[in-house]
Short mmCIF file of C-alpha atoms in Angstrom, two decimals:
data_model
loop_
_atom_site.label_atom_id
_atom_site.label_comp_id
_atom_site.label_asym_id
_atom_site.label_seq_id
_atom_site.Cartn_x
_atom_site.Cartn_y
_atom_site.Cartn_z
CA MET A 933 224.18 -14.57 -87.76
CA ILE A 934 221.48 -12.21 -88.97
CA GLU A 935 221.36 -11.54 -92.67
CA LYS A 936 219.95 -8.23 -93.86
CA ASP A 937 219.47 -7.04 -97.39
CA ILE A 938 221.55 -4.00 -98.20
CA VAL A 939 219.41 -1.08 -99.31
CA CYS A 940 220.90 1.44 -101.70
CA GLU A 941 220.09 5.10 -101.26
CA ALA A 942 218.17 5.01 -104.53
CA GLY A 943 215.75 2.54 -102.91
CA LEU A 944 214.86 4.91 -100.09
CA GLU A 945 211.89 7.23 -100.13
CA HIS A 946 213.17 10.68 -99.28
CA ASN A 947 209.67 12.16 -99.19
CA PHE A 948 208.60 9.65 -96.50
CA LEU A 949 209.79 11.91 -93.69
CA GLU A 950 207.83 14.87 -95.06
CA GLU A 951 204.78 12.65 -95.45
CA ILE A 952 205.06 11.57 -91.82
CA TYR A 953 205.51 15.20 -90.73
CA SER A 954 202.17 16.01 -92.39
CA LEU A 955 200.31 13.34 -90.38
CA PRO A 956 198.69 14.22 -87.03
CA GLY A 957 201.53 14.20 -84.48
CA GLY A 958 204.12 13.35 -87.15
CA ALA A 959 206.04 16.62 -86.93
CA GLU A 960 206.98 15.65 -83.36
CA ILE A 961 209.65 13.35 -84.84
CA LYS A 962 211.77 16.44 -85.51
CA LYS A 963 212.31 16.82 -81.76
CA CYS A 964 213.63 13.25 -81.24
CA ILE A 965 217.21 13.10 -79.94
CA GLN A 966 217.46 9.30 -80.31
CA CYS A 967 218.10 8.77 -76.59
CA GLY A 968 216.26 5.42 -76.51
CA THR A 969 214.16 6.20 -73.43
CA CYS A 970 211.02 5.25 -75.37
CA THR A 971 212.33 1.81 -76.29
CA GLY A 972 213.76 1.24 -72.83
CA SER A 973 210.38 2.12 -71.29
CA CYS A 974 208.22 0.14 -73.72
CA PRO A 975 206.67 -2.97 -72.13
CA THR A 976 206.16 -4.62 -75.54
CA SER A 977 209.46 -3.72 -77.22
CA TYR A 978 210.71 -7.28 -76.75
CA VAL A 979 208.22 -8.54 -79.37
CA MET A 980 208.73 -5.65 -81.81
CA ASP A 981 210.81 -5.83 -84.97
CA TYR A 982 212.19 -2.41 -84.06
CA GLY A 983 211.75 -0.33 -80.93
CA PRO A 984 210.17 3.13 -81.17
CA ARG A 985 213.60 4.83 -81.30
CA LYS A 986 214.60 2.68 -84.28
CA ILE A 987 211.26 3.37 -86.00
CA PHE A 988 211.94 7.12 -85.76
CA SER A 989 215.43 6.56 -87.12
CA LEU A 990 214.08 4.49 -90.03
CA ILE A 991 211.50 7.19 -90.81
CA ARG A 992 214.21 9.84 -90.93
CA ALA A 993 216.30 7.66 -93.24
CA GLY A 994 213.41 7.00 -95.65
CA PHE A 995 212.80 3.30 -94.97
CA ARG A 996 209.07 3.37 -95.75
CA ASP A 997 208.63 -0.37 -96.29
CA GLU A 998 210.54 -1.33 -93.15
CA VAL A 999 208.47 1.04 -91.02
CA LEU A 1000 205.02 0.29 -92.44
CA ASN A 1001 205.59 -3.46 -92.73
CA SER A 1002 207.08 -3.85 -89.25
CA ASN A 1003 205.09 -5.31 -86.40
CA THR A 1004 206.16 -2.45 -84.12
CA ILE A 1005 203.21 -0.19 -84.88
CA TRP A 1006 200.80 -3.05 -84.21
CA PHE A 1007 202.38 -4.15 -80.93
CA CYS A 1008 202.24 -0.67 -79.41
CA SER A 1009 199.84 -1.18 -76.50
CA SER A 1010 199.06 2.55 -76.16
CA CYS A 1011 200.21 2.60 -72.54
CA TYR A 1012 201.82 6.04 -73.09
CA THR A 1013 204.85 5.16 -70.94
CA CYS A 1014 207.14 6.28 -73.77
CA THR A 1015 205.28 9.58 -74.07
CA VAL A 1016 205.41 10.24 -70.32
CA ARG A 1017 209.13 9.49 -70.09
CA CYS A 1018 210.29 11.17 -73.31
CA PRO A 1019 212.66 14.04 -72.41
CA LYS A 1020 211.42 15.97 -75.47
CA GLU A 1021 207.74 15.28 -74.62
CA ILE A 1022 207.08 13.63 -77.98
CA LYS A 1023 203.68 11.98 -78.20
CA ILE A 1024 205.15 8.72 -79.51
CA THR A 1025 201.90 6.79 -79.17
CA ASP A 1026 200.18 9.33 -81.42
CA VAL A 1027 202.89 8.82 -84.04
CA MET A 1028 202.33 5.05 -83.81
CA TYR A 1029 198.60 5.59 -84.40
CA ALA A 1030 199.40 7.75 -87.43
CA LEU A 1031 201.67 5.00 -88.79
CA LYS A 1032 198.90 2.42 -88.25
CA ARG A 1033 196.46 4.57 -90.20
CA LEU A 1034 198.97 4.97 -93.03
CA ALA A 1035 199.63 1.21 -93.11
CA ILE A 1036 195.87 0.54 -93.26
CA LYS A 1037 195.44 3.16 -96.00
CA GLU A 1038 198.18 1.50 -98.06
CA GLY A 1039 196.76 -1.99 -97.51
CA ARG A 1040 199.72 -3.25 -95.48
CA THR A 1041 197.63 -5.09 -92.90
CA LYS A 1042 197.28 -8.45 -94.64
CA GLY A 1043 198.20 -11.23 -92.24
CA ARG A 1044 198.44 -8.86 -89.26
CA LYS A 1045 196.28 -10.30 -86.49
CA THR A 1046 196.57 -7.15 -84.41
CA ALA A 1047 195.31 -5.07 -87.35
CA VAL A 1048 192.34 -7.42 -87.76
CA LEU A 1049 191.54 -7.12 -84.05
CA SER A 1050 191.79 -3.32 -84.14
CA GLN A 1051 189.61 -2.95 -87.22
CA THR A 1052 187.05 -5.44 -85.91
CA PHE A 1053 186.87 -3.62 -82.56
CA VAL A 1054 186.27 -0.25 -84.24
CA SER A 1055 183.52 -1.76 -86.38
CA MET A 1056 181.87 -3.18 -83.23
CA VAL A 1057 181.88 0.22 -81.54
CA ASN A 1058 180.46 1.78 -84.69
CA LYS A 1059 177.75 -0.88 -84.89
CA TYR A 1060 176.66 -1.05 -81.23
CA GLY A 1061 178.25 1.98 -79.59
CA ARG A 1062 180.30 -0.40 -77.48
CA ASN A 1063 182.13 -3.69 -77.81
CA HIS A 1064 180.16 -6.91 -78.15
CA GLU A 1065 182.68 -9.49 -76.99
CA THR A 1066 181.02 -12.54 -78.54
CA GLU A 1067 180.76 -11.06 -82.01
CA LEU A 1068 184.24 -9.57 -81.73
CA MET A 1069 185.67 -12.97 -80.87
CA VAL A 1070 183.80 -14.77 -83.65
CA ARG A 1071 184.63 -12.19 -86.32
CA TYR A 1072 188.27 -12.04 -85.25
CA ILE A 1073 188.67 -15.82 -85.27
CA LEU A 1074 187.01 -16.14 -88.67
CA LYS A 1075 189.27 -13.45 -90.15
CA ALA A 1076 192.59 -14.06 -88.40
CA GLU A 1077 192.49 -17.62 -87.06
CA PHE A 1078 190.15 -19.37 -89.50
CA PHE A 1079 192.17 -22.58 -89.74
CA ASN A 1080 192.58 -22.70 -85.96
CA ALA A 1081 188.93 -21.91 -85.18
CA LEU A 1082 188.24 -25.33 -83.66
CA LYS A 1083 190.84 -24.66 -80.97
CA PHE A 1084 188.63 -21.87 -79.62
CA VAL A 1085 185.32 -23.77 -79.49
CA THR A 1086 185.80 -25.20 -75.99
CA GLN A 1087 186.97 -21.91 -74.54
CA GLY A 1088 184.15 -20.01 -76.25
CA TRP A 1089 181.53 -22.49 -75.07
CA ASN A 1090 182.81 -22.34 -71.47
CA LEU A 1091 182.68 -18.54 -71.49
CA LEU A 1092 179.22 -18.51 -73.05
CA SER A 1093 177.72 -21.16 -70.77
CA ASN A 1094 179.10 -19.45 -67.64
CA GLY A 1095 177.58 -16.12 -68.62
CA ARG A 1096 180.94 -14.52 -69.38
CA LEU A 1097 180.07 -13.82 -73.01
CA PRO A 1098 176.73 -12.19 -73.71
CA PHE A 1099 174.94 -13.83 -76.61
CA LYS A 1100 172.83 -10.82 -77.49
CA PRO A 1101 174.57 -7.49 -78.18
CA HIS A 1102 173.54 -4.42 -76.22
CA ARG A 1103 173.30 -1.16 -78.11
CA ILE A 1104 173.79 2.09 -76.30
CA LYS A 1105 171.22 4.87 -76.41
CA HIS A 1106 171.83 7.63 -78.93
CA ILE A 1107 174.12 5.48 -81.08
CA ASN A 1108 173.89 7.98 -83.92
CA GLU A 1109 175.75 10.49 -81.77
CA ILE A 1110 178.57 7.99 -81.26
CA ARG A 1111 178.66 7.34 -85.01
CA LYS A 1112 178.93 11.08 -85.69
CA ILE A 1113 181.84 11.30 -83.24
CA LEU A 1114 183.58 8.30 -84.82
CA LYS A 1115 183.05 9.75 -88.30
CA LYS A 1116 184.58 13.07 -87.25
CA VAL A 1117 187.50 11.33 -85.57
CA ASP A 1118 188.05 9.28 -88.73
CA GLU A 1119 187.96 12.43 -90.88
CA LEU A 1120 190.57 14.01 -88.64
CA GLY A 1121 192.73 10.91 -89.00
CA GLU A 1122 192.59 9.96 -85.35
CA ILE A 1123 191.36 6.35 -85.75
#
């Protein structure tokens, strides 16, 4: 039997829906007919707390904490299957990105390994203009898997010794142009 806390209407945030509408892609939620095609199409819905349909329903009802603390937004793999199949052509993946940004802004990423990976990846691209797999792996493990770091030593050494992980990072040419693009994207709220 699943036990859920009962939430009174006074505990809901009625301005949450309007806040989501103001985010890039957020107003698309108005078009949702709750058909469930997005959740039925989602290849990662089986590991999510709530499927995309339920997330939209929770947003409409004002369940801010449930939405922003759920693992759903972090397990979205950005495959766009939900967006392609949505009968109302809602860009669901864009809404998930907006929710991720809001969760990061509110500091709701503590303990989220997927959030650590995402933020570490973006910092790698900003630093080198591309991903540096070795540094990404080391930084991720130190942040998200610190107490399990020894489990990764053998795998890391095998990859490194077989030339599968470059030791030295490669920077792209004109990295400042990439940084300008990333800065603009960040200002627009797209990262």
